PDB file of C-alpha atoms in Angstrom:
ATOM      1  CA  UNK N   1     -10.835 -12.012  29.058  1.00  0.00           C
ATOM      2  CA  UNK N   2     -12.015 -11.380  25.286  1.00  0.00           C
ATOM      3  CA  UNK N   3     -15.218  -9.684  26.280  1.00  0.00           C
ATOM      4  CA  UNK N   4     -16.761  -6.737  25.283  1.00  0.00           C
ATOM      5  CA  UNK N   5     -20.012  -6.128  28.039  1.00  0.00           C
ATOM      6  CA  UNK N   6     -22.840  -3.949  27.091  1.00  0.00           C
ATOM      7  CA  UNK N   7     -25.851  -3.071  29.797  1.00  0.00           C
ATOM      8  CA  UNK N   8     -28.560  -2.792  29.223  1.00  0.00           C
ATOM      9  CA  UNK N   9     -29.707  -5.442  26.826  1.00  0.00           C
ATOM     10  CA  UNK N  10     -33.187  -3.979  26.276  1.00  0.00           C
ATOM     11  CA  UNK N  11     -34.364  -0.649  26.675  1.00  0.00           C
ATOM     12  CA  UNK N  12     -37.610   0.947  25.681  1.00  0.00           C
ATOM     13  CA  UNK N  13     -37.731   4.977  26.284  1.00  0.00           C
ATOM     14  CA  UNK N  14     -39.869   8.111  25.664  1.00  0.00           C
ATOM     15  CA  UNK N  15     -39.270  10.643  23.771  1.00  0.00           C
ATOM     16  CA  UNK N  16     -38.863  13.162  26.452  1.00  0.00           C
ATOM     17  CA  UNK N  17     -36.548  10.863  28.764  1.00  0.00           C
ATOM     18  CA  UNK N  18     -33.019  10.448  29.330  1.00  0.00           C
ATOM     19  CA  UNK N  19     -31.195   7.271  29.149  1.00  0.00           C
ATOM     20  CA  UNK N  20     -27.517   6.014  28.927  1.00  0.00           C
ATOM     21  CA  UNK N  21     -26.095   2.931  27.356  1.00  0.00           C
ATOM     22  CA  UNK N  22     -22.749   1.211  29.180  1.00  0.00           C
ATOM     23  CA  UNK N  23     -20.252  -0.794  27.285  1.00  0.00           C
ATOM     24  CA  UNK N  24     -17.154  -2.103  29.182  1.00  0.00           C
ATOM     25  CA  UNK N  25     -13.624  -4.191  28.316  1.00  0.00           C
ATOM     26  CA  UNK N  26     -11.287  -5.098  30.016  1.00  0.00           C
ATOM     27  CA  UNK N  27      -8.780  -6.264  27.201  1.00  0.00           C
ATOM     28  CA  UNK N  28      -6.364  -3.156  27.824  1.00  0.00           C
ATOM     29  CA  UNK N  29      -7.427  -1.991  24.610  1.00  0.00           C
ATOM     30  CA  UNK N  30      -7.390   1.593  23.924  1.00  0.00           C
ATOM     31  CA  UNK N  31      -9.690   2.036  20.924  1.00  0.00           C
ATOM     32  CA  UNK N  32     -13.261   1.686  21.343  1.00  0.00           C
ATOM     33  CA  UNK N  33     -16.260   1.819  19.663  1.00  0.00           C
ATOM     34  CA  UNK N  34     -20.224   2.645  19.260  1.00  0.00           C
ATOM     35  CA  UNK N  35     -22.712   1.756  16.137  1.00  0.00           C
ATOM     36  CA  UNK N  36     -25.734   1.881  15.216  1.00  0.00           C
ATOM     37  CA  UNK N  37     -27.301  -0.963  13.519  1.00  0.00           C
ATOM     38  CA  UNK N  38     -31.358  -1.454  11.674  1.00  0.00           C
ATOM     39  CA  UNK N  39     -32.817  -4.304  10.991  1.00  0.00           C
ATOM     40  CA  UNK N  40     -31.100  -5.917   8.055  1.00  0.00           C
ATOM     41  CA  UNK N  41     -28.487  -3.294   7.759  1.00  0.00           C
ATOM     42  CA  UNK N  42     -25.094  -3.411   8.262  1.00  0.00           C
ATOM     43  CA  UNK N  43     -23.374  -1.908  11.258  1.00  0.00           C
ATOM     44  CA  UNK N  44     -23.052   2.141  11.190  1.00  0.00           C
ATOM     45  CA  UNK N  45     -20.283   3.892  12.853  1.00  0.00           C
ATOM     46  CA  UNK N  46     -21.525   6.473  15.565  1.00  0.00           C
ATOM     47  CA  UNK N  47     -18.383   7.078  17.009  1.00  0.00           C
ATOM     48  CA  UNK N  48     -15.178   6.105  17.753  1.00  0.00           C
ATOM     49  CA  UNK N  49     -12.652   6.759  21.018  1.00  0.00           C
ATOM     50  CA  UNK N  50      -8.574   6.056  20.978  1.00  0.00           C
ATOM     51  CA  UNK N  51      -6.937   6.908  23.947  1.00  0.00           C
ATOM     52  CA  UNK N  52     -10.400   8.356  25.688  1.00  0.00           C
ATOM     53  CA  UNK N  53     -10.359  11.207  23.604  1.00  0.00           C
ATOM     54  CA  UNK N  54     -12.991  11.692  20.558  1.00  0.00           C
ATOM     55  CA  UNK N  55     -11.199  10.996  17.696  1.00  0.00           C
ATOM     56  CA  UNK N  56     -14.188  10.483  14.923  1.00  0.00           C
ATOM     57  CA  UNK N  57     -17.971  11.707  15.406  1.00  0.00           C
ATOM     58  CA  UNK N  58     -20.041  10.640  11.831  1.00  0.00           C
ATOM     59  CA  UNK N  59     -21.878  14.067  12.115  1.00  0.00           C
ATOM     60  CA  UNK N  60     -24.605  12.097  15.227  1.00  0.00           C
ATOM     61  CA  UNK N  61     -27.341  14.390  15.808  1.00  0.00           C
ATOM     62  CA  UNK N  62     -26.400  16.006  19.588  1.00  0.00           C
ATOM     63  CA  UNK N  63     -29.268  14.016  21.207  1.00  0.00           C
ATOM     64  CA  UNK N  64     -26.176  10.860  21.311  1.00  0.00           C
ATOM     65  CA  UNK N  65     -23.800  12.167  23.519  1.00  0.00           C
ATOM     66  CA  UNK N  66     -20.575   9.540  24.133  1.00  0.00           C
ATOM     67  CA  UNK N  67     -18.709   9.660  27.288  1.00  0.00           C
ATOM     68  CA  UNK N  68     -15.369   7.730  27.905  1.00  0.00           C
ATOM     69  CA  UNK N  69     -14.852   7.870  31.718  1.00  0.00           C
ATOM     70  CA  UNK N  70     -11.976   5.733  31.566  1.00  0.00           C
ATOM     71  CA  UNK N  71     -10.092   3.152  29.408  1.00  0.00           C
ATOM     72  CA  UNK N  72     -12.348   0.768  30.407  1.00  0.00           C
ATOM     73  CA  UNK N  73     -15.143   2.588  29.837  1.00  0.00           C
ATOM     74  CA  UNK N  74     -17.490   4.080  27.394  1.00  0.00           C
ATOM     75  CA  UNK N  75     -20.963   5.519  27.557  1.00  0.00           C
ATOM     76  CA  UNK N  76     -23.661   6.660  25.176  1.00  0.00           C
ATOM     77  CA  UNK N  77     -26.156   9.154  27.060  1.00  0.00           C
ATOM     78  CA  UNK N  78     -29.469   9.889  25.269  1.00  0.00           C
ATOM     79  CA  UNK N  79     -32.284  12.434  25.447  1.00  0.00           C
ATOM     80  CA  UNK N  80     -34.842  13.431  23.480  1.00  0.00           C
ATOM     81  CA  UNK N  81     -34.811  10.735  20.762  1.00  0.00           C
ATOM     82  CA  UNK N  82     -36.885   9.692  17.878  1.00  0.00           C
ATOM     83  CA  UNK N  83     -38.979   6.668  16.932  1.00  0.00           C
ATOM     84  CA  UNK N  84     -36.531   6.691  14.215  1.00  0.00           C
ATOM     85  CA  UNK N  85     -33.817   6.262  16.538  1.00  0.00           C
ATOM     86  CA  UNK N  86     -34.852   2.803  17.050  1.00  0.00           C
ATOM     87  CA  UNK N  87     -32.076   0.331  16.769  1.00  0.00           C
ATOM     88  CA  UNK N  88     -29.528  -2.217  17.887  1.00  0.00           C
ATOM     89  CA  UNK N  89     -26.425  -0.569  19.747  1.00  0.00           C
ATOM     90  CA  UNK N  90     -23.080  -2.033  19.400  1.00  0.00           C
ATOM     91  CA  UNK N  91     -20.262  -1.635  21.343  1.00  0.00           C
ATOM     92  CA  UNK N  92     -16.750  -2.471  20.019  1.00  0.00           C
ATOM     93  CA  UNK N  93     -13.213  -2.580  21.545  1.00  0.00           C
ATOM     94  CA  UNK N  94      -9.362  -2.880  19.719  1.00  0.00           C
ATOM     95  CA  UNK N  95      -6.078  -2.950  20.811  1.00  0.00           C
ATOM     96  CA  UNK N  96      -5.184   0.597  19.554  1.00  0.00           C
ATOM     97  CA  UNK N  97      -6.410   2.864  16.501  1.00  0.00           C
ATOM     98  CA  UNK N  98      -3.275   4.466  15.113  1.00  0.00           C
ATOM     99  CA  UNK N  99      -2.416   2.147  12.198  1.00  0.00           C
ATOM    100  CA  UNK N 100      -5.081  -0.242  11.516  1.00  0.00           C
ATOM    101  CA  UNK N 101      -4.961  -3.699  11.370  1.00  0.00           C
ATOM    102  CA  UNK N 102      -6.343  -4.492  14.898  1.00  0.00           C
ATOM    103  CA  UNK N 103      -9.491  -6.697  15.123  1.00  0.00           C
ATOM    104  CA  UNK N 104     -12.583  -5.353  16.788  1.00  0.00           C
ATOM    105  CA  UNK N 105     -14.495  -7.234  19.391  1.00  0.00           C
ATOM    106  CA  UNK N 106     -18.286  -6.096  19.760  1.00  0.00           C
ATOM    107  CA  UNK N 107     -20.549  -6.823  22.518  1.00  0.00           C
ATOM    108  CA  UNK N 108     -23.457  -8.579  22.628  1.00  0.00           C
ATOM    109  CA  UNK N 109     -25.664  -4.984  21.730  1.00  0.00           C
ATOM    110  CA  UNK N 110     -28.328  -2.694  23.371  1.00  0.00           C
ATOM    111  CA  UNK N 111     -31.986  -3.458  21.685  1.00  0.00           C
ATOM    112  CA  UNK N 112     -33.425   0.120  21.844  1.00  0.00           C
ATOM    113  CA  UNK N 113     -37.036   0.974  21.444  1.00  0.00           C
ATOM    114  CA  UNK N 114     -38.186   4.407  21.607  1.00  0.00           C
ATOM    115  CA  UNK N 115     -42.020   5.342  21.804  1.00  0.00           C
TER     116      UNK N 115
ATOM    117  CA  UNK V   1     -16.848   7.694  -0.832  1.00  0.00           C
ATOM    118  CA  UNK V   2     -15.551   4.099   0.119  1.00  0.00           C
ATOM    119  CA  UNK V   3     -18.019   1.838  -0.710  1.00  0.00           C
ATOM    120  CA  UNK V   4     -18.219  -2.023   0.056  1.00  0.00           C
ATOM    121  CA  UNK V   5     -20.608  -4.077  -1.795  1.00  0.00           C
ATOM    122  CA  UNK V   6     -21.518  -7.546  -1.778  1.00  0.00           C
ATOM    123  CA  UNK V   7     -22.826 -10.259  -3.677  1.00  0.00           C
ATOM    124  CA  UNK V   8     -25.705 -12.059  -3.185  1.00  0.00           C
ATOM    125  CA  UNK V   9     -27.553 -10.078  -1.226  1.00  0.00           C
ATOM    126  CA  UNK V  10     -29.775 -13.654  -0.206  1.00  0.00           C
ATOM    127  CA  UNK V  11     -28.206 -16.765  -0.877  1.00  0.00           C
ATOM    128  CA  UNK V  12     -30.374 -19.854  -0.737  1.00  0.00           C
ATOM    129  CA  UNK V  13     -28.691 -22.785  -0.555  1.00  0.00           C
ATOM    130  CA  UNK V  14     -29.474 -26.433   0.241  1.00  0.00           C
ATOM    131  CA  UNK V  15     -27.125 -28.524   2.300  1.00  0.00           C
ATOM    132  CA  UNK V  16     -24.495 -30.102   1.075  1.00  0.00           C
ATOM    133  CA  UNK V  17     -23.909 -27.572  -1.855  1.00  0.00           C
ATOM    134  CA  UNK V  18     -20.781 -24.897  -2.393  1.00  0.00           C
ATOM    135  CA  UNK V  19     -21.068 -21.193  -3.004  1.00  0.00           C
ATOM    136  CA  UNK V  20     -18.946 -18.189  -3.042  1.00  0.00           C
ATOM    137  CA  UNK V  21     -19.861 -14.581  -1.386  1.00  0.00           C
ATOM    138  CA  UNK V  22     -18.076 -11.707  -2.954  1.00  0.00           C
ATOM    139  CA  UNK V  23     -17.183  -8.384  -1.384  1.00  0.00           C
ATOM    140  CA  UNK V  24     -15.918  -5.922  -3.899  1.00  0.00           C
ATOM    141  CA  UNK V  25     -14.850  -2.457  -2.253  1.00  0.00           C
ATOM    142  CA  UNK V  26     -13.710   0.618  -3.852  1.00  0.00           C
ATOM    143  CA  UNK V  27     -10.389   2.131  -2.342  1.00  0.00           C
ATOM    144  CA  UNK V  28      -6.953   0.804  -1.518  1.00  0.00           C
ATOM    145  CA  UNK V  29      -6.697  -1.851   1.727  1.00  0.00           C
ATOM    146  CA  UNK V  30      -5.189  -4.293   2.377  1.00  0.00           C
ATOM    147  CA  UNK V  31      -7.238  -4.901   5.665  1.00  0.00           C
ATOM    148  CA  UNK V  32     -10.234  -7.111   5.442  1.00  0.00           C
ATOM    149  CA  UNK V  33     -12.949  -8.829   8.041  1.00  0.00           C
ATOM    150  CA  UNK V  34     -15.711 -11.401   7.942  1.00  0.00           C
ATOM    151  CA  UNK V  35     -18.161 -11.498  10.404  1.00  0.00           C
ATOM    152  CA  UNK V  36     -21.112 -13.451  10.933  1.00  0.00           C
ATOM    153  CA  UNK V  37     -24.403 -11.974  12.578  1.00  0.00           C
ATOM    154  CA  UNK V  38     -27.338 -14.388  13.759  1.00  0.00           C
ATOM    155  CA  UNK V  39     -30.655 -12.977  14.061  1.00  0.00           C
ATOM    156  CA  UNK V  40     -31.091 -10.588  17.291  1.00  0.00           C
ATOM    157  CA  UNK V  41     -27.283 -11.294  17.897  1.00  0.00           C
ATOM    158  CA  UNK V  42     -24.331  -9.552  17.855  1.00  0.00           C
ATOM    159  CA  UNK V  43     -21.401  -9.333  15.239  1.00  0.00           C
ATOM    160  CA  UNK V  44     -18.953 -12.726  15.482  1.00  0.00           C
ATOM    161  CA  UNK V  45     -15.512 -12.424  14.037  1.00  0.00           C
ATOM    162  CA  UNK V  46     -14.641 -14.539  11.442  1.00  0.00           C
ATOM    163  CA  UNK V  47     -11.592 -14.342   9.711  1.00  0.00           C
ATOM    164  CA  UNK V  48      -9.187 -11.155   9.225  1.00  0.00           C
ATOM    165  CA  UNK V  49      -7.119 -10.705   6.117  1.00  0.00           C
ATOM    166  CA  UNK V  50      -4.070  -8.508   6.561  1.00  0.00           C
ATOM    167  CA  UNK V  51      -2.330  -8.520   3.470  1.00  0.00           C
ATOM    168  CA  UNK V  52      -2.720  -9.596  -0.221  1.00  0.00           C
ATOM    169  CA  UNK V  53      -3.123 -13.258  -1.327  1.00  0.00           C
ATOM    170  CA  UNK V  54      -4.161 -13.555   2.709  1.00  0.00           C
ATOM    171  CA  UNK V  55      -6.384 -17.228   2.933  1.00  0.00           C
ATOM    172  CA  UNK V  56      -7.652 -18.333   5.916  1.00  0.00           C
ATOM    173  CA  UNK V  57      -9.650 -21.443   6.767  1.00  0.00           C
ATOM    174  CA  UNK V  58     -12.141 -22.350   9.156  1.00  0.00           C
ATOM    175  CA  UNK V  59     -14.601 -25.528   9.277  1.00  0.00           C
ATOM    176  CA  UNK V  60     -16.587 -25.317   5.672  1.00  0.00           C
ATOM    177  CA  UNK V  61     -15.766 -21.710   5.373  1.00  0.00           C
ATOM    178  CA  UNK V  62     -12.570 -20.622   3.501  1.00  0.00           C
ATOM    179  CA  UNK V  63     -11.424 -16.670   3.283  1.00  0.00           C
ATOM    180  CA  UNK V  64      -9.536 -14.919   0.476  1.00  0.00           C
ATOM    181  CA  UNK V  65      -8.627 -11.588  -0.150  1.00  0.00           C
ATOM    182  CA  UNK V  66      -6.910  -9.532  -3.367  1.00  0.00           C
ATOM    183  CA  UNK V  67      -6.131  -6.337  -2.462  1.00  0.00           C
ATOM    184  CA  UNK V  68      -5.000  -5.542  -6.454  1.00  0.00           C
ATOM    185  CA  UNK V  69      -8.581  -6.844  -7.602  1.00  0.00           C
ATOM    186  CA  UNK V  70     -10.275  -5.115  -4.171  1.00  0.00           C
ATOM    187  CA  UNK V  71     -12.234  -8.357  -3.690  1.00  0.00           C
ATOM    188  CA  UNK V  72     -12.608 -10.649  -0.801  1.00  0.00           C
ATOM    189  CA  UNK V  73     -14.177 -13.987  -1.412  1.00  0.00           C
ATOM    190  CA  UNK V  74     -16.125 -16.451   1.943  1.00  0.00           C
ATOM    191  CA  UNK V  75     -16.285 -19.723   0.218  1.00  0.00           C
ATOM    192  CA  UNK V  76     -18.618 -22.180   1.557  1.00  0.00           C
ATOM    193  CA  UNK V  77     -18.050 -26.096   1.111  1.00  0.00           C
ATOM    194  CA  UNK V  78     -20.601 -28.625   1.949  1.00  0.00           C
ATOM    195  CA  UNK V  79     -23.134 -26.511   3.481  1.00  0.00           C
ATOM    196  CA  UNK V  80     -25.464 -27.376   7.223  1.00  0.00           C
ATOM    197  CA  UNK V  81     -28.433 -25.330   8.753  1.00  0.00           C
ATOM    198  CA  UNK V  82     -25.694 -24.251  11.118  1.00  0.00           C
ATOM    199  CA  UNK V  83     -24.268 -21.770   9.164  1.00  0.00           C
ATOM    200  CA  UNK V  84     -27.526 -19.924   8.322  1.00  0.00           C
ATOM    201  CA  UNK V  85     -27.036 -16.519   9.264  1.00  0.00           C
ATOM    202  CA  UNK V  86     -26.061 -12.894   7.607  1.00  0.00           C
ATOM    203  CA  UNK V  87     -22.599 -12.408   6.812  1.00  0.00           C
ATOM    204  CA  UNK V  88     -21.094  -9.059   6.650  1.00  0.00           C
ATOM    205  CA  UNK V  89     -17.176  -8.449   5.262  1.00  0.00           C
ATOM    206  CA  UNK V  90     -15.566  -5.230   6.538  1.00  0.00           C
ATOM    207  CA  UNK V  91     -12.841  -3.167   4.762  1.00  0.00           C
ATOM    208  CA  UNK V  92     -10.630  -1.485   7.225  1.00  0.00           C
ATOM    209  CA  UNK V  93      -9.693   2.150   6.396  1.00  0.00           C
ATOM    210  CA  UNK V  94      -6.850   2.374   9.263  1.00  0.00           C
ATOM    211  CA  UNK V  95      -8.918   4.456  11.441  1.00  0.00           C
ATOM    212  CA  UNK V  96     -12.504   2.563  10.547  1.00  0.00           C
ATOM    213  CA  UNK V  97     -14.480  -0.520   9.566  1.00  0.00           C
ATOM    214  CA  UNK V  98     -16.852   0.133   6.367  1.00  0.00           C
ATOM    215  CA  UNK V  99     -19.175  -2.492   6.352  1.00  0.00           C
ATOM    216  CA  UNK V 100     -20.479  -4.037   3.244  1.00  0.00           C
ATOM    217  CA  UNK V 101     -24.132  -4.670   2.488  1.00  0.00           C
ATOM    218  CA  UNK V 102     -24.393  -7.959   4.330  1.00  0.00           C
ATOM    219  CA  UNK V 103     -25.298 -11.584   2.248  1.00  0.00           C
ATOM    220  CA  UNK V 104     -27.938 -13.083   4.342  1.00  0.00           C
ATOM    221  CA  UNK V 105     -27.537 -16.897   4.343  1.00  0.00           C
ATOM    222  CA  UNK V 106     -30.332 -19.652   4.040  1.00  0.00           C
ATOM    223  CA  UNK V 107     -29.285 -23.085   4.257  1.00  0.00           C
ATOM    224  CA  UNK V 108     -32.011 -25.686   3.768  1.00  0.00           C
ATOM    225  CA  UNK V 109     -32.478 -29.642   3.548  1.00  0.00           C
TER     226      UNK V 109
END
């Protein structure tokens, strides 16, 4: 199984709610993954997990909060975003972190819309 | 700052021509990755390039990468619609991708 799983595909939220995005693997991989992508931009790293534990935030505004439950895992809860905010969410998995060289496998990407 | 650029930004191309995409970056890796991205769609993996003078070949698309020069190359022989899309290369940094600025591909008749 090479796939990276992210639910849910769509989602179009208020300002004042609160929302969470799921992305799951089941590769055994131990590095994973969120970014945040525009429209005609390249790919943005958010943040990234090795081992379950935070090991990079890109200075995210606190209104992303990631969760890694477990190795399979990872979450990205939301509240109180902008219209600005507004973007496609990737998930991404690798085989470890440490030294490099491993190839990331994204999922297929939360469309969000907020209003 | 690492920074990853590449060149063209839009390539037109008709079918049945060659072409070259360049990714120039500005720090020391010898870790490189080409994805392809359709519209709406998620990132596809390519080709990775793990070590200087690293080529790899797929269909009509052919990857190179020079770590001394810091420049990756996607060659493109014989081009179809098919591979219409926006191509991104990605330098790795050992504990991140940096993407570079994307080449968005049109291939017509």
């Amino acid at each position: 199984d090479t796939e990276v799983t992210q639910t849910p595909k769509h989602l179009v939220m208020g300002m004042t709610n609160k929302k969470s995005l799921k992305c799951e693997q089941h590769m055994g991989h131990r590095a994973m993954y969120w970014y945040k992508q525009k429209a005609k931009k390249p790919p943005e790293l958010m943040f990234v997990y090795s081992y379950e534990k935070l090991s990079i935030n890109e200075s995210v505004p606190s209104r992303f909060s990631p969760e890694c439950p477990n190795s399979s895992l990872l979450n990205l809860h939301l509240h109180a975003l902008q219209p600005e905010d507004s973007a496609l969410y990737l998930c991404a998995s690798s085989q470890d972190l440490a030294t490099g060289g491993y190839e990331q496998y994204f999922g297929p990407g939360t469309r969000l819309t907020v209003t | 700052e690492l920074k990853v650029e590449q060149n063209p930004l839009f390539l037109s191309m008709q079918e049945g021509k060659n072409y070259t995409i360049y990714c120039n970056y500005s720090t020391t890796s010898d870790r490189l990755y080409w994805y392809r991205q359709d519209p709406g769609k998620s990132l596809e993996s390519l080709f990775v390039l793990l070590s200087n003078g690293a080529v790899k070949q797929e269909g009509r698309l052919m990857a190179s990468l020079d770590t001394k020069a810091r420049l990756s190359t996607l060659h493109i022989t014989a081009a179809v619609h098919d591979l219409s899309a926006t191509y991104f290369c990605a330098v790795d940094t050992t504990d991140k991708l940096i993407f570079g600025t994307g080449t968005r591909l049109q291939v017509f008749p």
